[in-house]
Short mmCIF file of C-alpha atoms in Angstrom, two decimals:
data_model
loop_
_atom_site.label_atom_id
_atom_site.label_comp_id
_atom_site.label_asym_id
_atom_site.label_seq_id
_atom_site.Cartn_x
_atom_site.Cartn_y
_atom_site.Cartn_z
CA MET A 1 0.14 0.22 0.08
CA LYS A 2 2.85 2.18 0.82
CA SER A 3 4.33 1.46 -2.35
CA ASN A 4 1.51 2.51 -4.42
CA THR A 5 1.08 5.74 -2.86
CA ILE A 6 4.78 6.19 -3.64
CA ASN A 7 4.34 5.39 -6.81
CA ARG A 8 1.62 7.47 -7.20
CA LYS A 9 2.95 10.44 -5.95
CA LYS A 10 6.14 10.14 -8.09
CA LEU A 11 3.83 9.86 -11.16
CA LEU A 12 2.14 13.16 -9.86
CA ALA A 13 5.28 14.83 -8.95
CA ILE A 14 6.55 13.72 -12.88
CA ILE A 15 3.34 14.82 -14.47
CA ASN A 16 3.36 18.60 -12.32
CA PHE A 17 7.03 18.95 -13.73
CA ASN A 18 6.66 18.62 -17.44
CA SER A 19 3.56 20.60 -16.90
CA LEU A 20 5.63 23.16 -15.95
CA LYS A 21 8.31 22.45 -17.93
CA THR A 22 5.78 22.93 -21.07
CA ILE A 23 4.40 25.94 -19.58
CA PHE A 24 8.12 27.30 -19.13
CA LEU A 25 8.95 26.91 -22.65
CA SER A 26 5.25 28.71 -24.22
CA ILE A 27 6.34 31.36 -22.73
CA LEU A 28 9.87 31.33 -23.52
CA THR A 29 8.63 30.45 -26.98
CA PHE A 30 6.60 33.72 -26.79
CA LEU A 31 9.53 36.26 -25.18
CA LEU A 32 11.31 35.10 -28.02
CA ILE A 33 9.18 36.21 -30.82
CA LEU A 34 8.30 39.30 -28.90
CA THR A 35 12.22 39.98 -29.71
CA SER A 36 12.32 38.85 -32.95
CA ASN A 37 9.24 40.83 -33.81
CA TRP A 38 11.14 44.03 -31.50
CA MET A 39 14.01 43.55 -33.81
CA ALA A 40 12.42 44.11 -36.75
CA SER A 41 10.45 47.17 -36.34
CA PHE A 42 13.54 48.89 -34.75
CA ALA A 43 16.35 47.44 -37.87
CA TYR A 44 14.04 49.05 -40.25
CA SER A 45 12.66 52.31 -38.38
CA SER A 46 14.80 55.65 -38.82
CA PRO A 47 14.22 58.71 -37.19
CA VAL A 48 12.53 59.88 -40.38
CA VAL A 49 9.33 61.55 -42.37
CA GLN A 50 7.83 60.44 -44.62
CA GLY A 51 4.77 60.78 -46.59
CA LYS A 52 2.89 59.59 -49.34
CA GLU A 53 0.35 60.61 -52.47
CA PRO A 54 -1.44 58.02 -53.40
CA ILE A 55 -1.91 57.51 -57.24
CA GLU A 56 -5.73 55.25 -58.04
CA VAL A 57 -5.82 55.35 -61.55
CA ALA A 58 -2.91 53.47 -63.72
CA GLN A 59 -0.72 55.12 -65.23
CA ALA A 60 0.98 54.80 -68.95
CA GLU A 61 4.78 53.74 -68.93
CA ASN A 62 7.17 57.05 -67.43
CA GLN A 63 3.69 58.98 -67.86
CA TYR A 64 2.88 61.26 -64.32
CA PRO A 65 -0.72 62.94 -63.80
CA PHE A 66 1.39 65.72 -61.90
CA TYR A 67 4.44 65.97 -59.94
CA TRP A 68 6.27 68.36 -57.81
CA GLU A 69 8.52 71.35 -59.01
CA PHE A 70 9.72 71.67 -55.82
CA ILE A 71 9.74 71.27 -51.71
CA ASN A 72 11.02 73.35 -49.88
CA VAL A 73 11.24 72.64 -45.77
CA ASP A 74 11.88 74.87 -43.37
CA ILE A 75 12.88 73.19 -39.36
CA ASP A 76 12.90 76.11 -36.96
CA LEU A 77 14.04 74.20 -33.72
CA GLN A 78 12.57 75.46 -30.68
CA GLU A 79 14.19 76.27 -27.47
CA ASN A 80 11.81 73.36 -25.47
CA GLY A 81 12.52 70.83 -28.04
CA ASP A 82 10.05 71.11 -30.15
CA MET A 83 10.36 71.29 -33.97
CA LEU A 84 7.98 73.65 -35.98
CA ILE A 85 8.12 72.39 -39.72
CA SER A 86 6.93 74.48 -42.76
CA GLU A 87 6.32 72.33 -45.98
CA THR A 88 5.91 74.81 -49.28
CA GLN A 89 4.63 72.01 -52.17
CA ASN A 90 4.74 72.74 -55.27
CA TYR A 91 2.29 70.71 -57.67
CA VAL A 92 1.68 70.61 -61.32
CA PHE A 93 -0.90 69.11 -62.59
CA THR A 94 -0.63 67.60 -66.03
CA GLN A 95 -3.94 65.66 -66.53
CA ALA A 96 -7.02 65.23 -65.14
CA TYR A 97 -6.85 63.52 -61.20
CA ASN A 98 -8.50 63.52 -58.37
CA ASN A 99 -8.58 66.69 -56.05
CA GLN A 100 -7.57 65.00 -52.70
CA ARG A 101 -3.84 65.36 -51.42
CA TYR A 102 -2.26 63.31 -48.31
CA ARG A 103 0.62 63.67 -45.99
CA TYR A 104 1.59 60.89 -44.05
CA ILE A 105 4.64 61.24 -41.57
CA PRO A 106 5.40 58.29 -39.45
CA LEU A 107 5.42 58.35 -35.27
CA ASP A 108 8.04 55.75 -34.78
CA LYS A 109 11.19 58.44 -33.72
CA VAL A 110 7.81 61.36 -32.58
CA ASP A 111 6.65 61.70 -29.52
CA GLN A 112 3.30 63.90 -30.71
CA ILE A 113 2.52 65.75 -33.68
CA THR A 114 0.11 69.36 -32.99
CA ASP A 115 -0.63 72.38 -34.48
CA VAL A 116 -1.44 70.92 -38.43
CA SER A 117 -2.84 73.01 -41.52
CA VAL A 118 -2.49 73.62 -44.92
CA SER A 119 -2.87 77.05 -46.95
CA GLU A 120 -2.93 78.10 -50.68
CA ASN A 121 -2.43 81.54 -51.42
CA GLY A 122 -2.32 82.69 -47.88
CA LYS A 123 -5.92 81.16 -46.74
CA LEU A 124 -6.49 77.82 -44.94
CA LEU A 125 -8.10 75.01 -46.01
CA PRO A 126 -10.21 72.79 -44.50
CA ILE A 127 -7.99 69.56 -43.24
CA THR A 128 -8.66 66.30 -41.54
CA THR A 129 -6.22 64.61 -39.45
CA GLY A 130 -5.98 60.70 -38.09
CA ILE A 131 -3.18 57.86 -36.60
CA GLU A 132 -3.36 54.92 -38.94
CA ASN A 133 -0.25 51.99 -39.02
CA ASN A 134 1.49 54.37 -36.54
CA GLN A 135 1.78 57.23 -39.25
CA PHE A 136 -0.10 60.66 -38.93
CA TRP A 137 -2.00 61.74 -41.96
CA ILE A 138 -2.80 65.09 -42.91
CA ARG A 139 -5.94 65.04 -46.16
CA TRP A 140 -7.22 68.24 -47.69
CA GLU A 141 -9.74 69.32 -51.07
CA HIS A 142 -9.03 71.97 -53.43
CA SER A 143 -10.39 72.66 -57.05
CA LEU A 144 -8.67 71.29 -59.69
CA ASN A 145 -8.79 72.12 -63.33
CA PRO A 146 -5.39 70.79 -64.84
CA PRO A 147 -3.23 71.23 -66.27
CA GLU A 148 -2.57 74.01 -63.43
CA ALA A 149 -0.33 74.11 -60.70
CA HIS A 150 -1.21 74.83 -56.60
CA THR A 151 1.60 75.98 -54.17
CA PHE A 152 0.36 74.10 -50.52
CA VAL A 153 1.76 75.12 -47.38
CA LEU A 154 2.01 72.83 -44.56
CA ASN A 155 2.73 73.69 -40.51
CA TYR A 156 2.76 71.66 -37.97
CA ARG A 157 4.69 71.28 -34.72
CA VAL A 158 6.74 67.96 -34.03
CA ILE A 159 7.18 67.77 -30.24
CA GLY A 160 9.61 64.80 -28.71
CA GLY A 161 11.49 64.49 -32.51
CA LEU A 162 15.27 65.34 -30.91
CA HIS A 163 17.71 62.40 -30.85
CA ILE A 164 19.43 63.18 -27.57
CA HIS A 165 22.56 61.20 -27.11
CA ASP A 166 25.51 61.66 -24.73
CA SER A 167 27.76 62.67 -27.60
CA GLY A 168 25.59 65.04 -29.11
CA ASP A 169 21.93 65.87 -29.24
CA GLN A 170 20.97 66.20 -33.13
CA VAL A 171 17.73 67.63 -35.23
CA TYR A 172 17.94 64.18 -37.72
CA TRP A 173 14.92 64.70 -40.19
CA LYS A 174 13.89 63.12 -43.27
CA ALA A 175 12.74 65.92 -44.84
CA ILE A 176 11.79 64.71 -48.57
CA PHE A 177 9.64 61.36 -48.37
CA ALA A 178 10.25 58.57 -50.52
CA ASP A 179 6.97 56.69 -50.61
CA ARG A 180 5.28 58.56 -53.52
CA LYS A 181 4.83 58.11 -57.22
CA SER A 182 6.23 61.39 -58.64
CA PRO A 183 8.90 63.12 -58.75
CA ILE A 184 10.67 66.43 -57.40
CA GLU A 185 11.90 68.56 -59.52
CA LYS A 186 13.98 70.14 -56.81
CA ALA A 187 14.43 70.31 -53.19
CA LYS A 188 15.92 72.82 -50.47
CA ILE A 189 15.65 72.15 -46.95
CA THR A 190 16.52 74.96 -44.19
CA VAL A 191 16.86 73.91 -40.69
CA ARG A 192 17.56 77.07 -37.75
CA LEU A 193 18.56 76.34 -34.57
CA PRO A 194 17.38 78.55 -32.10
CA ASN A 195 20.11 81.54 -30.45
CA ILE A 196 20.82 79.65 -27.50
CA LEU A 197 23.05 76.82 -30.04
CA SER A 198 24.20 79.83 -31.83
CA GLY A 199 28.20 78.79 -32.75
CA ASN A 200 27.52 75.27 -31.39
CA ILE A 201 26.93 73.09 -34.42
CA GLN A 202 29.29 70.42 -34.54
CA ASP A 203 28.56 68.63 -38.03
CA PHE A 204 25.64 68.56 -40.37
CA LYS A 205 24.78 66.21 -43.28
CA SER A 206 22.53 65.10 -45.32
CA PHE A 207 21.10 61.43 -46.39
CA GLY A 208 19.89 59.78 -49.20
CA VAL A 209 20.29 61.90 -53.28
CA PRO A 210 23.58 64.07 -53.55
CA SER A 211 22.86 67.51 -52.00
CA SER A 212 24.90 70.99 -51.30
CA SER A 213 25.19 71.97 -47.67
CA VAL A 214 26.11 75.36 -46.60
CA LYS A 215 25.99 76.86 -43.00
CA VAL A 216 24.17 80.41 -43.22
CA ASN A 217 25.27 81.83 -40.46
CA SER A 218 25.90 80.57 -36.72
CA GLN A 219 22.83 79.05 -36.62
CA THR A 220 21.34 78.04 -39.81
CA ILE A 221 22.55 75.80 -42.06
CA GLN A 222 20.56 74.84 -45.29
CA PHE A 223 20.75 72.15 -48.03
CA ILE A 224 19.61 72.22 -51.73
CA ALA A 225 19.54 69.02 -53.82
CA GLN A 226 21.76 68.41 -56.58
CA GLN A 227 19.50 66.65 -59.06
CA SER A 228 15.78 65.29 -59.52
CA ILE A 229 14.21 63.63 -57.17
CA GLN A 230 12.79 60.35 -58.20
CA PRO A 231 9.81 57.53 -56.29
CA GLY A 232 11.62 55.85 -54.16
CA GLU A 233 14.40 58.41 -53.24
CA GLU A 234 14.84 60.20 -50.27
CA LEU A 235 16.91 63.64 -48.06
CA GLU A 236 17.22 63.49 -44.63
CA VAL A 237 18.94 65.95 -43.16
CA GLN A 238 20.93 66.12 -39.81
CA ILE A 239 22.61 68.33 -37.88
CA THR A 240 24.63 68.14 -34.52
CA PHE A 241 25.06 70.05 -31.54
CA PRO A 242 26.14 69.48 -27.89
CA HIS A 243 24.47 67.75 -25.46
CA ASN A 244 22.20 69.62 -23.03
CA LEU A 245 22.70 73.16 -24.09
CA LEU A 246 18.92 72.58 -25.05
CA LYS A 247 17.36 71.52 -21.41
CA VAL A 248 15.08 69.13 -23.12
CA SER A 249 13.89 65.69 -21.26
CA VAL A 250 14.64 62.26 -23.19
CA PRO A 251 11.62 61.54 -25.75
CA ASN A 252 9.52 59.01 -24.91
CA TRP A 253 9.80 56.66 -27.92
CA GLN A 254 13.68 56.74 -27.56
CA ASN A 255 13.66 55.82 -23.62
CA PHE A 256 12.90 52.36 -24.63
CA SER A 257 16.05 51.53 -26.18
CA TRP A 258 17.57 48.09 -26.39
CA GLY A 259 18.67 48.30 -22.65
CA SER A 260 16.33 47.90 -21.07
CA PHE A 261 14.20 45.31 -23.31
CA ILE A 262 17.26 43.00 -23.10
CA ASN A 263 17.17 43.32 -19.59
CA ALA A 264 12.86 42.79 -19.07
CA ILE A 265 13.57 39.50 -20.62
CA PHE A 266 16.02 38.32 -18.67
CA GLY A 267 14.08 39.56 -15.49
CA TRP A 268 10.99 37.49 -16.52
CA ILE A 269 13.34 34.60 -17.55
CA PHE A 270 14.97 34.42 -14.30
CA PHE A 271 11.46 34.94 -12.64
CA ILE A 272 9.99 32.12 -14.28
CA PHE A 273 13.12 29.92 -13.69
CA ILE A 274 13.26 30.87 -10.09
CA ILE A 275 9.47 30.10 -9.79
CA LEU A 276 9.77 26.76 -11.78
CA SER A 277 12.92 25.14 -9.02
CA PHE A 278 10.54 26.43 -6.73
CA ILE A 279 7.62 24.60 -7.43
CA THR A 280 9.98 21.58 -8.72
CA GLY A 281 11.71 21.74 -5.25
CA GLY A 282 8.57 21.79 -3.61
CA SER A 283 7.32 18.52 -5.39
CA SER A 284 10.71 16.82 -4.49
CA GLY A 285 10.25 17.29 -0.97
CA TYR A 286 6.88 15.94 -0.94
CA GLY A 287 7.91 12.60 -2.02
CA GLY A 288 10.54 12.53 0.18
CA ASP A 289 8.45 9.39 1.67
CA GLY A 290 10.82 7.49 0.10
CA GLY A 291 14.48 7.99 -0.41
CA GLY A 292 14.77 6.52 -3.80
CA TYR A 293 11.56 8.87 -4.74
CA GLY A 294 13.84 11.64 -2.83
CA GLY A 295 16.50 11.01 -5.23
CA ASP A 296 14.30 11.02 -8.72
CA GLY A 297 12.85 14.98 -7.71
CA GLY A 298 16.21 16.74 -7.01
CA GLY A 299 16.19 15.32 -10.09
CA GLY A 300 13.45 16.69 -12.10
CA GLY A 301 14.69 19.92 -9.61
CA GLY A 302 17.87 20.00 -11.43
CA GLY A 303 16.34 19.76 -15.36
CA GLY A 304 14.19 22.82 -14.40
CA GLY A 305 17.41 24.59 -13.94
CA GLY A 306 18.62 23.75 -17.10
CA GLY A 307 15.43 25.08 -18.39
CA GLY A 308 15.82 28.31 -17.39
CA GLY A 309 19.64 28.96 -18.07
CA GLY A 310 18.86 27.30 -21.81
CA GLY A 311 15.94 30.28 -21.50
CA GLY A 312 18.64 33.32 -20.62
CA GLY A 313 21.01 32.25 -23.36
CA GLY A 314 17.73 32.77 -26.04
CA GLY A 315 16.82 36.16 -24.40
CA GLY A 316 20.44 37.51 -24.49
CA GLY A 317 21.21 36.39 -28.06
CA GLY A 318 17.73 38.17 -28.82
#
């Protein structure tokens, strides 16, 4: 009778351990998938602003219903870290087309976008805005009777768009967006820094299509594209100045760093390992009525420890 009781306890302990091991492996798999997905989004995200102008009707090869004669972007950095951005976009419509315009701005490297307006010839136009797929979108309508040109001025405030680093803080902005289906003939980007940063520009550069850059004065940098910008091409600018001259906090999006993410993964794995070891250890003690079973229970506890170590290695590699 005593032997049957011991065998029943041993069987229950083995079942409990296998169940716990299955739960542990399931949680570990979930954490690995979460890590993989986060890494993919991080790798392909960039501190940028993009936009797109959807074309709803198929066009003949090398034919565009419109193009941009120019896009001029002015970025005025404020002492509180906000960026006041003005985009002057000159559309040239060559054939019949819809009268709705769009602008999309990704929010992955931005805390918030406010104070949005669109105007033509100094007159404000009705707009609608929203957020979809982690992008802030702006939509407006206008009269259209091609062939003709329209110049729209988009204004908006970017909150939490600076890049804060110990080695230097940065305005890092993709002003000319790649996600469009028509070319831009000319583009100019002007970045103005506040008076407190006058004479403190450490570095400035651009990425994307070739552009010239000139330091207009001690707090203004200008970039001019040296060629037309085809669909899929972009122009991004970066201006670096000493850290902490602007008394601004680190943006919310930047607070979620690699270090905190990895530490969180390790923390969860360690916590699960401790709970697993405690429970399996308790099971082995519970079966201590028989000396032989006590040894098997101890072995089960050791197996749990090995599983925890493997999970820790997987989390660190992610």
